[in-house]
mmCIF file with all atom_site columns, C-alpha atoms in Angstrom:
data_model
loop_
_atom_site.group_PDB
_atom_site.id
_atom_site.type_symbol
_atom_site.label_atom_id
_atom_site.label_alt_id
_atom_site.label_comp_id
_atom_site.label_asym_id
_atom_site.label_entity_id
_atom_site.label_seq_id
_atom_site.pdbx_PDB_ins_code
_atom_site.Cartn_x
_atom_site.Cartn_y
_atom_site.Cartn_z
_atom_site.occupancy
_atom_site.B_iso_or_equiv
_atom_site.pdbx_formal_charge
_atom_site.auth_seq_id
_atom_site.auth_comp_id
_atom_site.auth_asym_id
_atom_site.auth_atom_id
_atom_site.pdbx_PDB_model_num
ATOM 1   C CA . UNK P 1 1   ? 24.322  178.846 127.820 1.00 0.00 ? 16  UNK P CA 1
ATOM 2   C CA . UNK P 1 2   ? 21.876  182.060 127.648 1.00 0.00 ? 17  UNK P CA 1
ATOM 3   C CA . UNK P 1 3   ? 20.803  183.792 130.795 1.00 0.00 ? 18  UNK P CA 1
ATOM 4   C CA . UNK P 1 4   ? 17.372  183.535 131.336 1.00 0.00 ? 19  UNK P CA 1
ATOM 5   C CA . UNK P 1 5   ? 15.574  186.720 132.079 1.00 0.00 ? 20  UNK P CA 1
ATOM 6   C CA . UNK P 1 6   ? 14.548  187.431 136.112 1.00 0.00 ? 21  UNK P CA 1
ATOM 7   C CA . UNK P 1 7   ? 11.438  188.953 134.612 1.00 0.00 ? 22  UNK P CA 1
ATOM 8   C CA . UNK P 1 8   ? 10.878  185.431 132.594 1.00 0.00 ? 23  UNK P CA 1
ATOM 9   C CA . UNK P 1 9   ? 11.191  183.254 136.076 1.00 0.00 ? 24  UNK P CA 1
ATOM 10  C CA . UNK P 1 10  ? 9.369   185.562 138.048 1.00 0.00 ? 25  UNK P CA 1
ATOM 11  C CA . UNK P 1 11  ? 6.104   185.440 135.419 1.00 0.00 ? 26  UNK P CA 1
ATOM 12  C CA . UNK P 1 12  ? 6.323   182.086 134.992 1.00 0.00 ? 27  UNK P CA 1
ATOM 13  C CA . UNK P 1 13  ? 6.132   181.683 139.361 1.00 0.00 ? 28  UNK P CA 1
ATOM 14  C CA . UNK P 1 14  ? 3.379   183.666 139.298 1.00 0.00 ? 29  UNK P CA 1
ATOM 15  C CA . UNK P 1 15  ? 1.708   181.640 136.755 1.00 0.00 ? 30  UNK P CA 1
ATOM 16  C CA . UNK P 1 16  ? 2.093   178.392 138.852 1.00 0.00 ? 31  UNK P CA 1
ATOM 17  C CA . UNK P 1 17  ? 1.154   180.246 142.028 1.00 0.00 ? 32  UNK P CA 1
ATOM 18  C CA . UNK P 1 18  ? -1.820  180.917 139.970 1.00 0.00 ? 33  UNK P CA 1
ATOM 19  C CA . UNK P 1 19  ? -2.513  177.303 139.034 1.00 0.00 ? 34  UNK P CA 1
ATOM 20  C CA . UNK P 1 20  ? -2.133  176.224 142.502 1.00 0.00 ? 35  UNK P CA 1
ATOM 21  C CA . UNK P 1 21  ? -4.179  178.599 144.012 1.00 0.00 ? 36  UNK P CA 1
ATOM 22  C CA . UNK P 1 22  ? -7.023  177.767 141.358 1.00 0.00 ? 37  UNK P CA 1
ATOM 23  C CA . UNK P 1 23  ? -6.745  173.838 142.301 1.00 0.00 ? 38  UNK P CA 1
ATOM 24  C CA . UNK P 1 24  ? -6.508  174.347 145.954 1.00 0.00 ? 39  UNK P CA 1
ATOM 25  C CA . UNK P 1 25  ? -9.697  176.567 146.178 1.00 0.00 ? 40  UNK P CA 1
ATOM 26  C CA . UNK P 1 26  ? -11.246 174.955 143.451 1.00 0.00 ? 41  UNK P CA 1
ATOM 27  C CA . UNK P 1 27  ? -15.032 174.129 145.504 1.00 0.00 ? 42  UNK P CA 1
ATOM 28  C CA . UNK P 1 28  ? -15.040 170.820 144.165 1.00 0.00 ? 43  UNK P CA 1
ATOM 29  C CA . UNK P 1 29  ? -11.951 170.560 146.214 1.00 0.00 ? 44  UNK P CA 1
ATOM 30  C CA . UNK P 1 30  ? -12.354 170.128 150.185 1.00 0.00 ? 45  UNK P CA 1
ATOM 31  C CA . UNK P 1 31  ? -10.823 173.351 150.927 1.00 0.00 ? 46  UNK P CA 1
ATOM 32  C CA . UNK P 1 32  ? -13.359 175.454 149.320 1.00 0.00 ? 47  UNK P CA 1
ATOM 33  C CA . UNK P 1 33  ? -15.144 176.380 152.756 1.00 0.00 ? 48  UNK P CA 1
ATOM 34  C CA . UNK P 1 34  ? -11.273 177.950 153.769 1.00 0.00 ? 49  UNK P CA 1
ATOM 35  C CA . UNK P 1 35  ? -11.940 180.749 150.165 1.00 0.00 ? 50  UNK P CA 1
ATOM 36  C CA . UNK P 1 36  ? -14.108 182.871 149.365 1.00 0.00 ? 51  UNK P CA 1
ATOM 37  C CA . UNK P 1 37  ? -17.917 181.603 147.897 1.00 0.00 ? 52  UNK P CA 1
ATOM 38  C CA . UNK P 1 38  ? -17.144 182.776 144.435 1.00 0.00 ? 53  UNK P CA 1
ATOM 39  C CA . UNK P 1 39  ? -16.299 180.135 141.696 1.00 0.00 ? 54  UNK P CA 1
ATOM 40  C CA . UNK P 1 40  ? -13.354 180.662 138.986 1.00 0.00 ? 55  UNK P CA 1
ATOM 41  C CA . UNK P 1 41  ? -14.146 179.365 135.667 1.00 0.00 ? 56  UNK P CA 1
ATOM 42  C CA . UNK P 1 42  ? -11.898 178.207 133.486 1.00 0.00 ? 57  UNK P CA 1
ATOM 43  C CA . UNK P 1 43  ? -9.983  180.318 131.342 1.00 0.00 ? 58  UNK P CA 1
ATOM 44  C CA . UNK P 1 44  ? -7.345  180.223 128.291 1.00 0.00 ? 59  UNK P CA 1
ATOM 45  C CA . UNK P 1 45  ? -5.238  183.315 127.501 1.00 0.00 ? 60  UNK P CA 1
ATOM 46  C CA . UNK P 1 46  ? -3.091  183.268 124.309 1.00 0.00 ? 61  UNK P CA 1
ATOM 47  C CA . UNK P 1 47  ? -1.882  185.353 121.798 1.00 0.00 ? 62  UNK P CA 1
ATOM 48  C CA . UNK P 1 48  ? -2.675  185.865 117.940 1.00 0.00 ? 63  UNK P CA 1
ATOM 49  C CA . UNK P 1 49  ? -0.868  188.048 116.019 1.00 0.00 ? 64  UNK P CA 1
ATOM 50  C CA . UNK P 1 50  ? -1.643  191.762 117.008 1.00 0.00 ? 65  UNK P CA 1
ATOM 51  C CA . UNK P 1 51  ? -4.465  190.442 119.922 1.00 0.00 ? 66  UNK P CA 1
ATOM 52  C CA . UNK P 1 52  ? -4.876  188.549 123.009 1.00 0.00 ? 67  UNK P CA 1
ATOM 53  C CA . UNK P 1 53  ? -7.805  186.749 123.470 1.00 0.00 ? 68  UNK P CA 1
ATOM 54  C CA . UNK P 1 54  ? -9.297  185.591 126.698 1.00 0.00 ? 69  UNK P CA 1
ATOM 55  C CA . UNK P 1 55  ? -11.353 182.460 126.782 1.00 0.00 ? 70  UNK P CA 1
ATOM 56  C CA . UNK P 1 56  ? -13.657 181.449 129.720 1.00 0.00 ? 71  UNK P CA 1
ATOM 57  C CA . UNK P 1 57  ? -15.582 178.762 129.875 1.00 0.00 ? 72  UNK P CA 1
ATOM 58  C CA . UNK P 1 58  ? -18.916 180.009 131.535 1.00 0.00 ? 73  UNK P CA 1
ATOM 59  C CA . UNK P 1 59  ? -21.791 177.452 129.779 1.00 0.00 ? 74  UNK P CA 1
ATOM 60  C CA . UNK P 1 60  ? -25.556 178.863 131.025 1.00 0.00 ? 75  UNK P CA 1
ATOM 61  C CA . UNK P 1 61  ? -24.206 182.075 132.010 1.00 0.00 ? 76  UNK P CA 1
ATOM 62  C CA . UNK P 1 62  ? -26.426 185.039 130.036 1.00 0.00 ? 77  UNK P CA 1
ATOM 63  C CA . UNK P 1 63  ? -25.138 188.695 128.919 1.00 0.00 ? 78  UNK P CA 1
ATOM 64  C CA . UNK P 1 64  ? -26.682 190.386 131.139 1.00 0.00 ? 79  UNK P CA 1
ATOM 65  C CA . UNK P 1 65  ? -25.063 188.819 133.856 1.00 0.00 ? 80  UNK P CA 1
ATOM 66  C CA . UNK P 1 66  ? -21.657 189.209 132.728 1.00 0.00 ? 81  UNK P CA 1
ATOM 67  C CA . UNK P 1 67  ? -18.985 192.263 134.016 1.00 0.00 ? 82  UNK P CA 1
ATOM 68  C CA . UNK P 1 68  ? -15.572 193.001 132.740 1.00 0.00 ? 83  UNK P CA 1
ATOM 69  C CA . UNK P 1 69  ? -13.783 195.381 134.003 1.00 0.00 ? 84  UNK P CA 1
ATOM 70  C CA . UNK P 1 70  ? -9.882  196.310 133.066 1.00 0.00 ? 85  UNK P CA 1
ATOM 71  C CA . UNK P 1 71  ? -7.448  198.529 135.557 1.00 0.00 ? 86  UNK P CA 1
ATOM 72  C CA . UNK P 1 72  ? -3.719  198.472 134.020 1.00 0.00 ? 87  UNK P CA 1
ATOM 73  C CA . UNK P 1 73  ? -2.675  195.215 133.499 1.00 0.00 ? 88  UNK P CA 1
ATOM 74  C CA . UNK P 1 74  ? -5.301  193.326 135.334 1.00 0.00 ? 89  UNK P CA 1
ATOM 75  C CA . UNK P 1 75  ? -8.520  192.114 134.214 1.00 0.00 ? 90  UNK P CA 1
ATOM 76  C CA . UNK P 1 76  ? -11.839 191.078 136.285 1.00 0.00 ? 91  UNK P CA 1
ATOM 77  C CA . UNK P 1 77  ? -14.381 188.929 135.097 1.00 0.00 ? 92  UNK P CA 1
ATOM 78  C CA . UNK P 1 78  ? -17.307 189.161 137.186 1.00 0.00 ? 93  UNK P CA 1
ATOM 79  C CA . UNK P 1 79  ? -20.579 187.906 136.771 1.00 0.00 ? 94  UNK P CA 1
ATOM 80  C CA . UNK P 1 80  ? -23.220 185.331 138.459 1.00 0.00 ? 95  UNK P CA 1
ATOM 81  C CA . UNK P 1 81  ? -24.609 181.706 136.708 1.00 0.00 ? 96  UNK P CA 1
ATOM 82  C CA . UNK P 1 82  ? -27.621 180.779 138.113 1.00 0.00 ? 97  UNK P CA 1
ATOM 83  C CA . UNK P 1 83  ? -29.451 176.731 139.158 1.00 0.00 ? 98  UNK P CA 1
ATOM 84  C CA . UNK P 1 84  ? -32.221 176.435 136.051 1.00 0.00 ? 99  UNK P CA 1
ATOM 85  C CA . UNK P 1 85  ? -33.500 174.077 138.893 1.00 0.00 ? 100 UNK P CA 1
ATOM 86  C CA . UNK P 1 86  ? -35.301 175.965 141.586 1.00 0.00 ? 101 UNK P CA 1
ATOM 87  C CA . UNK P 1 87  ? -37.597 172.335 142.884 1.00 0.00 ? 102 UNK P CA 1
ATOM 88  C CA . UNK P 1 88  ? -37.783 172.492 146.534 1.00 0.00 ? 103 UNK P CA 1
ATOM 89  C CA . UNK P 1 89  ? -37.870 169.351 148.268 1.00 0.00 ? 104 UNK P CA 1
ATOM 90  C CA . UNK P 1 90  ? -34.919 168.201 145.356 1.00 0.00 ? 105 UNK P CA 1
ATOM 91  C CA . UNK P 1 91  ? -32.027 166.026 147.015 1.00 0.00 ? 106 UNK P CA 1
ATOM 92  C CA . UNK P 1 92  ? -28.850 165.867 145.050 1.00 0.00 ? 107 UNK P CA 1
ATOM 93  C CA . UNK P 1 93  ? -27.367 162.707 144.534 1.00 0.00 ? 108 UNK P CA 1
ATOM 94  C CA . UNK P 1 94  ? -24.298 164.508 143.194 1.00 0.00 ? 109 UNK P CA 1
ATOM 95  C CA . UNK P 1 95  ? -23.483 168.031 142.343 1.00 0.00 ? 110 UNK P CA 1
ATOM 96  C CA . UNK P 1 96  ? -20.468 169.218 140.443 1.00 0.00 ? 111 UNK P CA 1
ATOM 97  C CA . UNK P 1 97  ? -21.541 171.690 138.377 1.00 0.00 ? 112 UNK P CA 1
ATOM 98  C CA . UNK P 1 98  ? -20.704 175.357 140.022 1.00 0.00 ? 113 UNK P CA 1
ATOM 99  C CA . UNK P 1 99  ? -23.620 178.019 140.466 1.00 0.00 ? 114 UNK P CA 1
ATOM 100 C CA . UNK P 1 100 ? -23.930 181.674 141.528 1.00 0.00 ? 115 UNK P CA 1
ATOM 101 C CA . UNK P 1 101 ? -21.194 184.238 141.519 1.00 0.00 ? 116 UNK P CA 1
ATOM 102 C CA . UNK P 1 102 ? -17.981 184.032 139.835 1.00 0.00 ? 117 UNK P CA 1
ATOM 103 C CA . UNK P 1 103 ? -15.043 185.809 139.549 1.00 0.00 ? 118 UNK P CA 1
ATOM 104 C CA . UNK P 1 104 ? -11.676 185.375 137.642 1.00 0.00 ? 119 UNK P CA 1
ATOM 105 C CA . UNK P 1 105 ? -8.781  187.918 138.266 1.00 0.00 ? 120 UNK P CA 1
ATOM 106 C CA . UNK P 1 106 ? -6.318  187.894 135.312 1.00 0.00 ? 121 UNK P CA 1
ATOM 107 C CA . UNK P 1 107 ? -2.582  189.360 134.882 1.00 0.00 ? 122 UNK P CA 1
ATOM 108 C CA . UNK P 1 108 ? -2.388  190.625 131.081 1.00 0.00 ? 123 UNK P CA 1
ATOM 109 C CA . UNK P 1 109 ? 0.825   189.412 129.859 1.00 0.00 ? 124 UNK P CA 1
ATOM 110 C CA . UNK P 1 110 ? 2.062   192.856 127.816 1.00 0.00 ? 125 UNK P CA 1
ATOM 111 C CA . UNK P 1 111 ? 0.647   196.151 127.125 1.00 0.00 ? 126 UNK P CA 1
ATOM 112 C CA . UNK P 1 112 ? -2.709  196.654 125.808 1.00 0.00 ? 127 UNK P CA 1
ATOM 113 C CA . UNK P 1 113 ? -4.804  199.180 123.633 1.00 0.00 ? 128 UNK P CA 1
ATOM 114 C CA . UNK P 1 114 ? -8.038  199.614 126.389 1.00 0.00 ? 129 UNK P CA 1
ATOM 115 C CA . UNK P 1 115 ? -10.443 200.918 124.493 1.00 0.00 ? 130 UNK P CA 1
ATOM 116 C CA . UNK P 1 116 ? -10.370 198.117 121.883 1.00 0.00 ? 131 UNK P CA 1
ATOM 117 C CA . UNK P 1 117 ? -11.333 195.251 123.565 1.00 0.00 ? 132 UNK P CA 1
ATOM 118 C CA . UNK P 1 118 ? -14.323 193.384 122.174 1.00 0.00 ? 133 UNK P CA 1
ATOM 119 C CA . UNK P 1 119 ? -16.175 190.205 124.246 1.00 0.00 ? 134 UNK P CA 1
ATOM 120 C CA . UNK P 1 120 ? -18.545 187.566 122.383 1.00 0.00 ? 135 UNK P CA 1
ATOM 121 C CA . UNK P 1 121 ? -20.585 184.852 124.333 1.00 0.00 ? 136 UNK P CA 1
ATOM 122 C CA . UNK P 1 122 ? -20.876 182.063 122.152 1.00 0.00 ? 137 UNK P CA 1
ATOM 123 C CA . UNK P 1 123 ? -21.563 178.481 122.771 1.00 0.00 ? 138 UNK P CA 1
ATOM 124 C CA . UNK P 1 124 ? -21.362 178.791 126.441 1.00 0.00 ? 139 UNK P CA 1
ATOM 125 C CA . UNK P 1 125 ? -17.077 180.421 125.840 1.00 0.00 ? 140 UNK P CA 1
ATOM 126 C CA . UNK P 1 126 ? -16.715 184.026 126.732 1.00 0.00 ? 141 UNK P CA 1
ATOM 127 C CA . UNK P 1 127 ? -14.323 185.315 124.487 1.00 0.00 ? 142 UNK P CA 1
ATOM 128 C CA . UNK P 1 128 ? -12.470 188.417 125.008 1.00 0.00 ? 143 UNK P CA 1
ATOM 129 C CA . UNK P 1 129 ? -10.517 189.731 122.647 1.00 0.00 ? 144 UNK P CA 1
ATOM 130 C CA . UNK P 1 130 ? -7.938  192.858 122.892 1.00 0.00 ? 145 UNK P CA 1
ATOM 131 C CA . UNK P 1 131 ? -5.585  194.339 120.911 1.00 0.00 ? 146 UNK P CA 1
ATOM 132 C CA . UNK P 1 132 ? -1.892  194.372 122.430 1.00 0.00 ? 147 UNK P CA 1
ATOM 133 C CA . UNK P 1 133 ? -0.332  198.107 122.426 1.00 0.00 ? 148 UNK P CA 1
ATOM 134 C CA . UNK P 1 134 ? 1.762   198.480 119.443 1.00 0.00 ? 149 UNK P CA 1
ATOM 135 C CA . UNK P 1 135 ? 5.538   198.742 119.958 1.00 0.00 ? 150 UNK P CA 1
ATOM 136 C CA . UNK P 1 136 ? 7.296   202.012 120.171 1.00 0.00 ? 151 UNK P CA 1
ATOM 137 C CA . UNK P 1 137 ? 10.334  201.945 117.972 1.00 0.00 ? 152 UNK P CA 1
ATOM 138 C CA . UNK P 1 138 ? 13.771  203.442 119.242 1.00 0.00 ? 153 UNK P CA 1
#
């Protein structure tokens, strides 16, 4: 039987702390008022060949309104989606859909090159893409 790697089981409880953070605050959930205002979109992280690539799902969200910023390891994406419907006297009969700031804190899963990350909004997906650090050889 092989060992599994601390390092392995100790990423893979942070990922599931992760996920159960992100349903408990989740503001269509009734512990939203106990978190912060902001809304986390969703988000897909996987790897293809040389690259990550980030994928948040952020429909109606423009540009301009769109931050990313990178220290080390971790990535925040910041930016603000605003109600196309500004009616006053309007009375929802149901609302689901989030609005106004967002934020989405993510743990890079290896070594990256920072200064070659490219991000495309297309088809209401943000997609990041950066290019992992290339191995040293021994």
């Amino acid at each position: 039987m092989a060992k599994k790697d601390i390092f392995d089981e100790l990423d893979n409880l942070h990922w599931e702390m992760e996920r159960l953070f992100h349903s408990l605050f989740n503001p269509k959930h009734p512990f939203h008022l106990l978190a912060d205002r902001k809304w986390k979109p969703l988000t897909d992280m996987y790897g293809v060949d040389c690259d990550i690539v980030i994928k948040v799902e952020i429909p109606g969200v423009e540009k301009k309104d769109i931050s990313i910023t990178l220290e080390g390891k971790q990535m925040v994406i910041h930016g603000n989606r605003t109600n196309p419907i500004q009616e006053k006297g309007i009375m929802y009969h149901q609302m689901e859909i989030n609005y106004g700031e967002f934020e989405r804190v993510l743990m890079l899963p290896e070594e990256i090159e920072a200064q070659r990350i490219k991000a495309e909004l297309k088809e209401g997906f943000l997609f990041i893409t950066i290019k992992k650090e290339k191995k040293k050889e021994k």
